[in-house]
Coordinates of C-alpha atoms and ligand atoms in Angstrom, one line a residue:
M238 CA -119.9 -46.2 -19.7
P239 CA -118.3 -49.6 -20.4
A240 CA -115.1 -49.8 -18.9
L241 CA -113.4 -53.1 -19.4
V242 CA -110.1 -54.5 -17.6
L243 CA -108.2 -56.9 -19.3
L244 CA -105.2 -58.6 -17.6
G245 CA -103.2 -61.8 -17.6
A246 CA -104.7 -64.4 -15.3
Q247 CA -101.2 -66.1 -14.7
W248 CA -97.7 -65.4 -15.1
G249 CA -97.9 -62.9 -18.2
D250 CA -97.6 -63.9 -22.0
E251 CA -101.3 -65.2 -22.1
G252 CA -101.7 -63.6 -25.3
K253 CA -103.5 -60.3 -24.2
G254 CA -102.0 -58.7 -27.4
K255 CA -104.6 -60.8 -29.3
A256 CA -107.3 -60.1 -26.9
T257 CA -106.9 -56.2 -26.9
D258 CA -106.7 -56.0 -30.7
L259 CA -109.7 -58.1 -31.0
L260 CA -111.5 -55.5 -28.7
G261 CA -109.5 -52.7 -30.1
G262 CA -112.1 -52.2 -33.2
S263 CA -115.1 -51.6 -30.8
V264 CA -113.4 -49.6 -28.1
D265 CA -112.4 -46.0 -28.1
Y266 CA -109.7 -45.9 -25.7
V267 CA -106.9 -48.4 -24.7
V268 CA -105.0 -47.6 -21.8
R269 CA -101.9 -49.1 -20.2
Y270 CA -101.8 -48.5 -16.5
Q271 CA -98.8 -50.0 -15.1
G272 CA -95.4 -51.8 -16.0
G273 CA -93.3 -50.6 -19.1
N274 CA -91.3 -51.9 -21.9
N275 CA -90.9 -55.1 -19.9
A276 CA -94.3 -56.3 -21.5
G277 CA -94.3 -57.9 -24.8
H278 CA -97.5 -58.2 -26.8
T279 CA -97.5 -60.1 -30.2
V280 CA -100.2 -59.0 -32.3
V281 CA -101.0 -60.3 -35.7
V282 CA -103.0 -58.3 -38.1
G283 CA -103.5 -60.1 -41.5
D284 CA -99.9 -61.2 -42.5
Q285 CA -98.4 -58.6 -40.4
K286 CA -96.7 -59.5 -36.9
Y287 CA -96.2 -56.7 -34.6
A288 CA -94.2 -56.8 -31.3
L289 CA -95.3 -54.2 -28.8
H290 CA -93.4 -53.7 -25.4
L291 CA -94.6 -50.1 -24.1
L292 CA -97.5 -49.2 -26.5
P293 CA -100.9 -50.0 -25.8
S294 CA -102.0 -52.9 -28.3
G295 CA -105.0 -50.5 -29.2
I296 CA -102.4 -48.3 -31.4
L297 CA -102.9 -50.8 -34.2
S298 CA -106.7 -50.3 -34.5
P299 CA -107.8 -47.1 -36.5
G300 CA -110.3 -44.9 -34.4
C301 CA -108.9 -46.2 -31.0
T302 CA -107.0 -43.6 -29.0
P303 CA -104.0 -45.3 -27.3
V304 CA -103.2 -44.0 -23.5
I305 CA -100.1 -44.7 -21.3
G306 CA -101.4 -43.9 -17.9
N307 CA -100.0 -42.3 -14.8
G308 CA -99.0 -45.7 -13.2
V309 CA -96.9 -46.7 -16.4
V310 CA -92.8 -45.9 -16.5
V311 CA -91.9 -44.8 -19.7
D312 CA -88.5 -45.5 -21.2
P313 CA -88.6 -42.2 -23.8
S314 CA -85.7 -44.1 -26.0
V315 CA -88.0 -47.0 -26.1
L316 CA -91.0 -45.1 -26.8
F317 CA -89.9 -43.2 -30.0
S318 CA -88.0 -46.4 -31.6
E319 CA -91.5 -48.3 -31.0
L320 CA -93.3 -45.3 -32.3
S321 CA -90.8 -45.0 -35.3
G322 CA -91.0 -48.6 -36.1
L323 CA -94.7 -48.5 -36.5
N324 CA -94.5 -45.3 -38.5
E325 CA -92.4 -47.0 -40.9
R326 CA -95.0 -49.7 -41.5
G327 CA -97.8 -47.0 -42.1
V328 CA -99.2 -47.1 -38.5
D329 CA -100.9 -43.8 -37.5
T330 CA -99.4 -43.2 -33.9
S331 CA -100.5 -39.6 -33.7
K332 CA -103.3 -40.0 -31.4
L333 CA -101.2 -41.5 -28.6
L334 CA -101.8 -39.7 -25.2
I335 CA -99.4 -40.0 -22.3
S336 CA -99.6 -39.0 -18.7
G337 CA -97.7 -36.0 -17.3
N338 CA -97.5 -38.0 -14.2
A339 CA -95.8 -41.1 -15.6
H340 CA -92.5 -41.9 -14.5
I341 CA -89.5 -42.0 -16.5
I342 CA -87.0 -45.0 -16.8
T343 CA -83.9 -42.9 -16.7
P344 CA -80.5 -44.4 -17.9
Y345 CA -79.4 -44.7 -14.1
N346 CA -82.5 -46.7 -13.4
V347 CA -81.5 -49.3 -16.1
T348 CA -77.8 -49.4 -15.0
V349 CA -79.0 -50.0 -11.4
D350 CA -81.5 -52.9 -12.7
K351 CA -78.5 -54.6 -14.2
V352 CA -75.9 -54.2 -11.6
T353 CA -78.3 -55.3 -8.6
E354 CA -79.3 -58.4 -10.6
R355 CA -75.7 -59.2 -11.2
F356 CA -74.8 -58.7 -7.8
L357 CA -77.9 -61.1 -6.6
G358 CA -76.1 -64.0 -8.6
K359 CA -78.0 -67.3 -7.9
R360 CA -80.7 -65.3 -5.9
K361 CA -81.5 -62.8 -9.0
I362 CA -85.3 -62.3 -9.8
G363 CA -84.6 -62.7 -13.7
T364 CA -85.7 -59.1 -14.6
T365 CA -86.2 -58.1 -18.0
G366 CA -83.1 -55.6 -17.3
R367 CA -85.2 -52.7 -18.6
G368 CA -85.0 -50.4 -15.1
I369 CA -88.5 -51.2 -14.3
G370 CA -88.1 -52.1 -10.5
P371 CA -85.6 -49.1 -9.8
T372 CA -87.6 -46.6 -11.6
Y373 CA -91.0 -47.7 -9.3
A374 CA -88.6 -47.7 -6.3
D375 CA -87.7 -44.0 -7.1
K376 CA -91.3 -43.2 -7.5
I377 CA -92.0 -44.7 -4.1
N378 CA -89.1 -43.1 -2.6
R379 CA -90.4 -39.7 -4.1
V380 CA -87.0 -39.2 -6.0
G381 CA -88.5 -40.1 -9.5
I382 CA -88.5 -38.2 -12.4
R383 CA -91.9 -37.6 -14.0
V384 CA -92.6 -36.7 -17.6
Q385 CA -93.9 -33.2 -16.6
D386 CA -90.6 -32.7 -14.8
L387 CA -89.1 -32.6 -18.5
Y388 CA -90.8 -29.0 -18.9
D389 CA -88.8 -27.2 -16.2
E390 CA -85.1 -27.6 -16.6
S391 CA -84.1 -26.3 -13.3
I392 CA -86.7 -28.9 -11.2
L393 CA -85.4 -31.6 -13.4
T394 CA -81.8 -30.9 -12.8
Q395 CA -82.5 -30.9 -9.1
K396 CA -84.4 -33.9 -9.0
V397 CA -81.8 -35.9 -11.3
E398 CA -79.2 -34.4 -9.0
A399 CA -80.9 -35.6 -5.7
A400 CA -81.5 -39.0 -7.1
L401 CA -77.8 -39.4 -8.5
D402 CA -76.3 -38.2 -5.1
V403 CA -77.2 -41.5 -3.6
K404 CA -76.9 -43.8 -6.5
N405 CA -73.6 -42.5 -7.5
Q406 CA -72.3 -43.6 -3.9
M407 CA -73.6 -46.9 -4.5
L408 CA -72.6 -47.4 -7.9
T409 CA -69.1 -46.4 -7.2
K410 CA -68.3 -47.9 -3.7
F411 CA -70.4 -50.7 -3.7
Y412 CA -70.8 -51.8 -7.4
N413 CA -67.5 -50.5 -8.5
R414 CA -69.0 -48.8 -11.5
R415 CA -68.3 -45.3 -12.8
A416 CA -70.4 -42.5 -11.4
I417 CA -73.1 -40.8 -13.8
A418 CA -73.0 -37.3 -14.5
T419 CA -76.3 -35.1 -13.7
D420 CA -75.8 -32.9 -16.9
Q421 CA -75.4 -35.8 -19.1
V422 CA -78.9 -37.3 -18.0
V423 CA -80.5 -34.0 -17.9
G424 CA -79.2 -33.3 -21.4
E425 CA -80.4 -36.7 -22.8
L426 CA -84.1 -36.3 -20.9
L427 CA -84.3 -32.6 -22.2
G428 CA -83.9 -33.9 -25.9
Y429 CA -86.9 -35.9 -25.6
A430 CA -89.2 -33.1 -24.2
E431 CA -90.3 -31.2 -27.3
K432 CA -90.9 -34.9 -29.3
L433 CA -92.9 -35.9 -26.1
R434 CA -95.1 -32.8 -25.9
P435 CA -97.7 -33.5 -28.5
Y436 CA -98.7 -36.8 -26.5
V437 CA -98.5 -35.3 -23.0
A438 CA -102.1 -35.0 -21.7
D439 CA -104.2 -34.8 -18.6
T440 CA -105.3 -38.5 -19.2
V441 CA -107.3 -38.9 -15.9
L442 CA -109.4 -35.9 -17.0
V443 CA -109.8 -37.4 -20.7
L444 CA -110.4 -40.9 -19.6
N445 CA -113.2 -39.8 -17.0
Q446 CA -114.9 -37.3 -19.5
A447 CA -114.8 -40.3 -22.1
L448 CA -116.6 -42.7 -19.5
E449 CA -118.9 -39.9 -19.0
Q450 CA -119.7 -39.7 -22.6
D451 CA -120.5 -43.6 -22.6
K452 CA -117.3 -43.9 -24.7
V453 CA -115.9 -47.7 -24.3
V454 CA -112.5 -47.8 -22.6
L455 CA -110.4 -50.6 -22.2
F456 CA -107.5 -51.0 -19.4
E457 CA -104.8 -53.4 -20.6
G458 CA -102.6 -54.8 -17.8
G459 CA -99.1 -55.3 -19.0
Q460 CA -98.3 -58.4 -16.7
G461 CA -100.1 -61.3 -15.2
T462 CA -101.7 -61.7 -11.8
L463 CA -98.8 -63.8 -10.2
L464 CA -96.3 -61.2 -11.1
D465 CA -98.2 -58.7 -9.0
I466 CA -96.1 -56.9 -6.6
D467 CA -99.0 -57.7 -3.8
H468 CA -100.8 -60.6 -5.1
G469 CA -97.9 -62.5 -6.8
T470 CA -95.1 -64.7 -5.9
Y471 CA -93.2 -62.1 -4.3
P472 CA -90.4 -61.4 -4.6
F473 CA -90.2 -63.1 -8.0
V474 CA -92.7 -60.3 -9.3
T475 CA -92.7 -57.3 -11.1
S476 CA -92.7 -53.8 -9.2
S477 CA -96.0 -53.0 -9.9
N478 CA -99.8 -53.9 -9.8
P479 CA -101.4 -55.5 -13.1
T480 CA -104.3 -57.0 -11.0
A481 CA -107.6 -55.3 -11.3
G482 CA -107.2 -52.6 -8.8
G483 CA -103.8 -51.5 -10.3
A484 CA -106.4 -50.0 -13.2
C485 CA -108.0 -47.6 -11.1
T486 CA -104.7 -46.3 -9.5
G487 CA -102.9 -46.5 -12.7
A488 CA -105.4 -44.7 -14.7
G489 CA -106.9 -42.5 -12.0
V490 CA -110.7 -43.9 -12.5
G491 CA -112.8 -45.0 -9.8
P492 CA -113.6 -48.6 -9.0
T493 CA -117.1 -47.9 -9.4
K494 CA -116.7 -47.2 -13.1
I495 CA -115.2 -50.7 -14.1
T496 CA -117.8 -52.8 -15.5
R497 CA -116.1 -56.0 -16.6
V498 CA -112.9 -57.5 -15.6
I499 CA -111.4 -60.4 -18.2
G500 CA -108.7 -62.6 -17.2
I501 CA -106.5 -63.8 -20.1
L502 CA -105.7 -67.5 -19.5
K503 CA -103.5 -69.7 -21.6
A504 CA -104.7 -73.2 -21.8
Y505 CA -101.6 -74.2 -20.2
T506 CA -99.1 -72.4 -18.1
T507 CA -95.7 -70.4 -18.6
R508 CA -93.5 -68.3 -16.9
V509 CA -90.3 -66.2 -17.5
G510 CA -87.5 -65.5 -15.1
A511 CA -87.1 -67.1 -11.6
G512 CA -89.7 -68.4 -9.3
P513 CA -91.8 -70.8 -7.9
F514 CA -94.1 -72.7 -10.6
P515 CA -95.8 -76.2 -9.4
T516 CA -96.6 -77.5 -13.0
E517 CA -93.4 -76.9 -14.6
L518 CA -92.4 -79.5 -17.0
F519 CA -88.7 -80.8 -17.6
D520 CA -89.5 -83.3 -20.2
E521 CA -90.2 -83.9 -23.5
D522 CA -94.0 -82.4 -23.0
G523 CA -92.8 -79.1 -21.8
E524 CA -90.3 -79.1 -24.9
A525 CA -93.3 -79.7 -27.1
L526 CA -95.4 -76.6 -25.4
R527 CA -92.5 -74.5 -25.7
R528 CA -92.0 -75.5 -29.6
I529 CA -95.4 -75.6 -30.5
G530 CA -96.6 -72.6 -28.6
G531 CA -93.6 -70.7 -29.7
E532 CA -92.9 -70.0 -26.0
R533 CA -90.0 -67.5 -26.4
G534 CA -90.2 -64.0 -24.7
V535 CA -91.1 -61.2 -26.9
T536 CA -89.0 -58.7 -24.9
T537 CA -86.2 -60.6 -23.8
G538 CA -85.8 -63.6 -26.2
R539 CA -85.4 -66.1 -23.1
D540 CA -87.2 -69.6 -23.5
R541 CA -90.3 -69.6 -21.4
R542 CA -90.8 -72.1 -18.8
C543 CA -93.7 -74.3 -19.6
G544 CA -96.1 -76.3 -17.6
W545 CA -99.9 -77.7 -17.6
F546 CA -102.7 -75.8 -16.8
D547 CA -102.9 -75.0 -13.1
A548 CA -106.6 -74.6 -11.9
V549 CA -105.4 -73.4 -8.4
I550 CA -104.0 -70.5 -10.0
A551 CA -107.0 -69.7 -12.1
R552 CA -109.2 -69.7 -9.1
Y553 CA -106.8 -67.3 -7.3
A554 CA -106.8 -65.2 -10.4
T555 CA -110.7 -65.2 -10.5
R556 CA -110.7 -63.9 -6.5
V557 CA -108.0 -61.2 -6.4
N558 CA -109.1 -59.6 -9.6
G559 CA -113.1 -60.2 -9.3
L560 CA -113.0 -61.5 -13.0
T561 CA -116.3 -61.5 -14.8
D562 CA -115.1 -63.5 -17.9
F563 CA -111.9 -65.6 -19.1
F564 CA -110.6 -65.4 -22.8
L565 CA -108.8 -68.7 -23.1
T566 CA -105.9 -68.5 -25.4
K567 CA -103.8 -71.0 -27.3
L568 CA -106.3 -74.0 -27.1
D569 CA -104.8 -75.2 -30.7
V570 CA -101.4 -75.7 -28.9
L571 CA -102.7 -78.7 -27.0
T572 CA -103.9 -80.6 -30.1
G573 CA -102.3 -84.1 -30.6
W574 CA -102.1 -85.2 -26.9
E575 CA -103.8 -88.1 -26.1
Q576 CA -104.4 -87.1 -22.4
I577 CA -103.7 -83.8 -20.9
P578 CA -103.2 -83.4 -17.2
V579 CA -104.6 -80.5 -15.2
C580 CA -103.4 -79.5 -12.0
V581 CA -106.7 -79.3 -9.7
A582 CA -105.0 -78.9 -6.2
Y583 CA -101.5 -78.9 -4.8
E584 CA -100.1 -81.6 -2.3
I585 CA -98.0 -79.5 0.1
D586 CA -95.9 -81.5 2.9
G587 CA -98.3 -84.6 2.5
K588 CA -101.7 -82.4 2.7
R589 CA -104.2 -81.8 -0.3
V590 CA -104.7 -78.1 -0.6
E591 CA -107.0 -76.6 -2.8
E592 CA -106.4 -72.7 -2.8
L593 CA -103.1 -70.9 -3.4
P594 CA -101.0 -71.0 -0.1
Y595 CA -100.4 -67.7 1.5
S596 CA -97.1 -68.8 2.5
Q597 CA -94.2 -68.5 0.2
T598 CA -92.5 -71.6 1.9
D599 CA -95.5 -73.7 1.4
F600 CA -96.0 -72.5 -2.5
H601 CA -92.4 -73.7 -2.8
H602 CA -93.1 -77.0 -1.8
A603 CA -96.1 -77.3 -3.5
K604 CA -96.7 -80.3 -5.9
P605 CA -99.3 -80.4 -8.3
V606 CA -102.0 -82.8 -8.0
Y607 CA -103.3 -83.6 -11.6
E608 CA -106.5 -84.8 -13.3
M609 CA -106.0 -86.4 -16.6
L610 CA -108.6 -85.1 -19.3
P611 CA -109.1 -86.7 -22.8
G612 CA -107.0 -85.1 -25.6
W613 CA -108.1 -84.5 -29.4
S614 CA -106.3 -84.9 -32.7
E615 CA -108.2 -82.9 -35.0
D616 CA -107.1 -79.5 -36.4
I617 CA -109.3 -76.8 -34.3
T618 CA -107.8 -73.8 -35.9
G619 CA -110.7 -73.2 -38.3
A620 CA -113.4 -73.7 -35.7
K621 CA -115.6 -70.6 -35.7
S622 CA -118.0 -71.6 -32.8
F623 CA -117.8 -73.7 -29.8
S624 CA -119.8 -76.5 -31.5
D625 CA -117.1 -76.7 -34.3
L626 CA -114.7 -77.9 -31.3
P627 CA -114.2 -81.7 -31.1
K628 CA -116.1 -82.9 -28.2
N629 CA -112.9 -83.5 -26.2
A630 CA -111.7 -79.9 -26.7
Q631 CA -115.2 -78.9 -25.6
A632 CA -115.2 -80.9 -22.2
Y633 CA -111.5 -79.4 -21.7
V634 CA -113.1 -76.0 -21.7
K635 CA -115.9 -76.8 -19.6
A636 CA -113.7 -78.3 -17.1
L637 CA -111.4 -75.2 -16.9
E638 CA -114.3 -73.1 -16.8
E639 CA -115.8 -75.1 -13.9
M640 CA -112.3 -75.3 -11.9
S641 CA -111.5 -71.6 -12.6
G642 CA -114.8 -70.0 -11.2
A643 CA -115.6 -67.6 -14.1
P644 CA -117.2 -68.1 -17.5
I645 CA -114.9 -68.7 -20.6
S646 CA -116.2 -66.0 -23.2
A647 CA -113.8 -66.3 -25.8
I648 CA -111.1 -68.8 -26.9
G649 CA -108.0 -68.6 -29.2
V650 CA -107.6 -71.3 -31.5
G651 CA -104.8 -69.9 -33.4
P652 CA -102.4 -66.7 -33.7
G653 CA -104.4 -64.7 -36.4
R654 CA -107.0 -62.2 -35.6
E655 CA -109.8 -64.0 -36.8
E656 CA -108.9 -67.5 -35.2
T657 CA -111.0 -66.5 -32.1
I658 CA -114.1 -68.3 -31.0
Q659 CA -116.4 -65.7 -29.2
I660 CA -118.9 -67.2 -26.8
N661 CA -120.2 -64.1 -24.8
S662 CA -119.8 -60.8 -26.0
F663 CA -117.5 -58.8 -23.9
L664 CA -119.5 -55.1 -24.2
Ligands
IMP802 P1 -89.3 -56.9 -14.1 O1 -90.6 -56.7 -14.6 O2 -88.4 -56.3 -15.3 O3 -88.8 -56.2 -13.2 O4 -88.9 -58.1 -13.9 C1 -89.6 -59.1 -13.0 C2 -90.1 -60.3 -13.4 O5 -91.4 -60.3 -14.1 C3 -89.2 -61.3 -14.2 O6 -89.6 -62.5 -13.7 C4 -89.8 -61.1 -15.5 O7 -89.2 -62.0 -16.5 C5 -91.3 -61.0 -15.1 N1 -91.5 -60.1 -16.3 C6 -91.7 -58.8 -16.6 N2 -92.7 -58.6 -17.7 C7 -93.2 -59.6 -18.1 C8 -94.0 -60.1 -19.2 O8 -94.5 -59.1 -19.7 N3 -94.4 -61.2 -19.1 C9 -93.8 -62.5 -18.5 N4 -93.0 -62.0 -17.7 C10 -92.8 -60.7 -17.2

């Protein structure tokens, strides 16, 4: 019963789409367990490029059942536009399963996300504005709307009414916005009910039965470790748990079932939105990483902040996720630098610190301590095995592996499906 968790080891956008897609051909189920359409995966299949936000990347692999687990928040309008976009390109999406316990991102959750960010001004989180935080807040406050609520109009109306009672007070009296009418929201949500019905399933039962039958299940994190609500750079985080434990709660599978936890690790570092980022570059090197790496958000179109590889973060990701493997992505982007700095520790208020400080204030003061590794100039995009890489690229990978605390089992050397070096099998 191979149950693999695949998640970002940094701040997201590490190239998970490529990894899930690579595995997709050999797995039976690909499961999203947290987040919503704040995620952005670019998957390149042949000469076709797909940008997915909410749907599991496995939707592109025929034979694989894509699952949206209970821990995900679903915006139905985004779901259907993503599905029809894929259908128009000939992708069969009929196998998709959606948990009846997944929460719905309602129009008022999106409004609240936008008005609160605007109100925060300089202190804003830099959210994707998709209503993610407010929807999870409603879930925890026990005033959320679940997929299954769409099939009981009276319950749905009561729940929307209860949620809007408070929100309309806030929107009108505090944020100076118009009130949102219950019947308008209920009408819109009911409009999705029948279209959603064929996909709604008891996904916990389906996935546990699949594991009992020795099927291969891949749990796909939407965001990175450092964006985790518990283990990330709070408050500059997303409102759910992309870390490995989130796969258990967000899909209803026990921790004893998980056989492998793979961290996707970019060969340098990027971040979208606000918050501390010790190795961030503000010079031409940062600009070059952004340009060569195509570092622009798939979801928001925002330029990503770019910096050198940070081994302190990678070690932390290994620890909080219990990583068994890394998938190193975008190594080709580093081709051409004479020397490549790698952050091996931080200096915080004059002291050298080897591990991620648990104090947010300390992390804000952290300055990177760099070690210089020799670069390479040869084109590596055609490399098929580790030994095809130039010696200095091999040494870079080995150094990262040693510093990060888990074996690097695959290396991405280009955006295409086939541009991957597999060192150890994930299955
Ligand atoms: P939210 O998830 O929209 O609430 O945004 C919270 C923070 O997480 C912001 O800094 C976002 O930029 C960041 N974020 C959310 N999803 C992603 C992602 O898929 N990649 C990178 N950053 C993300």
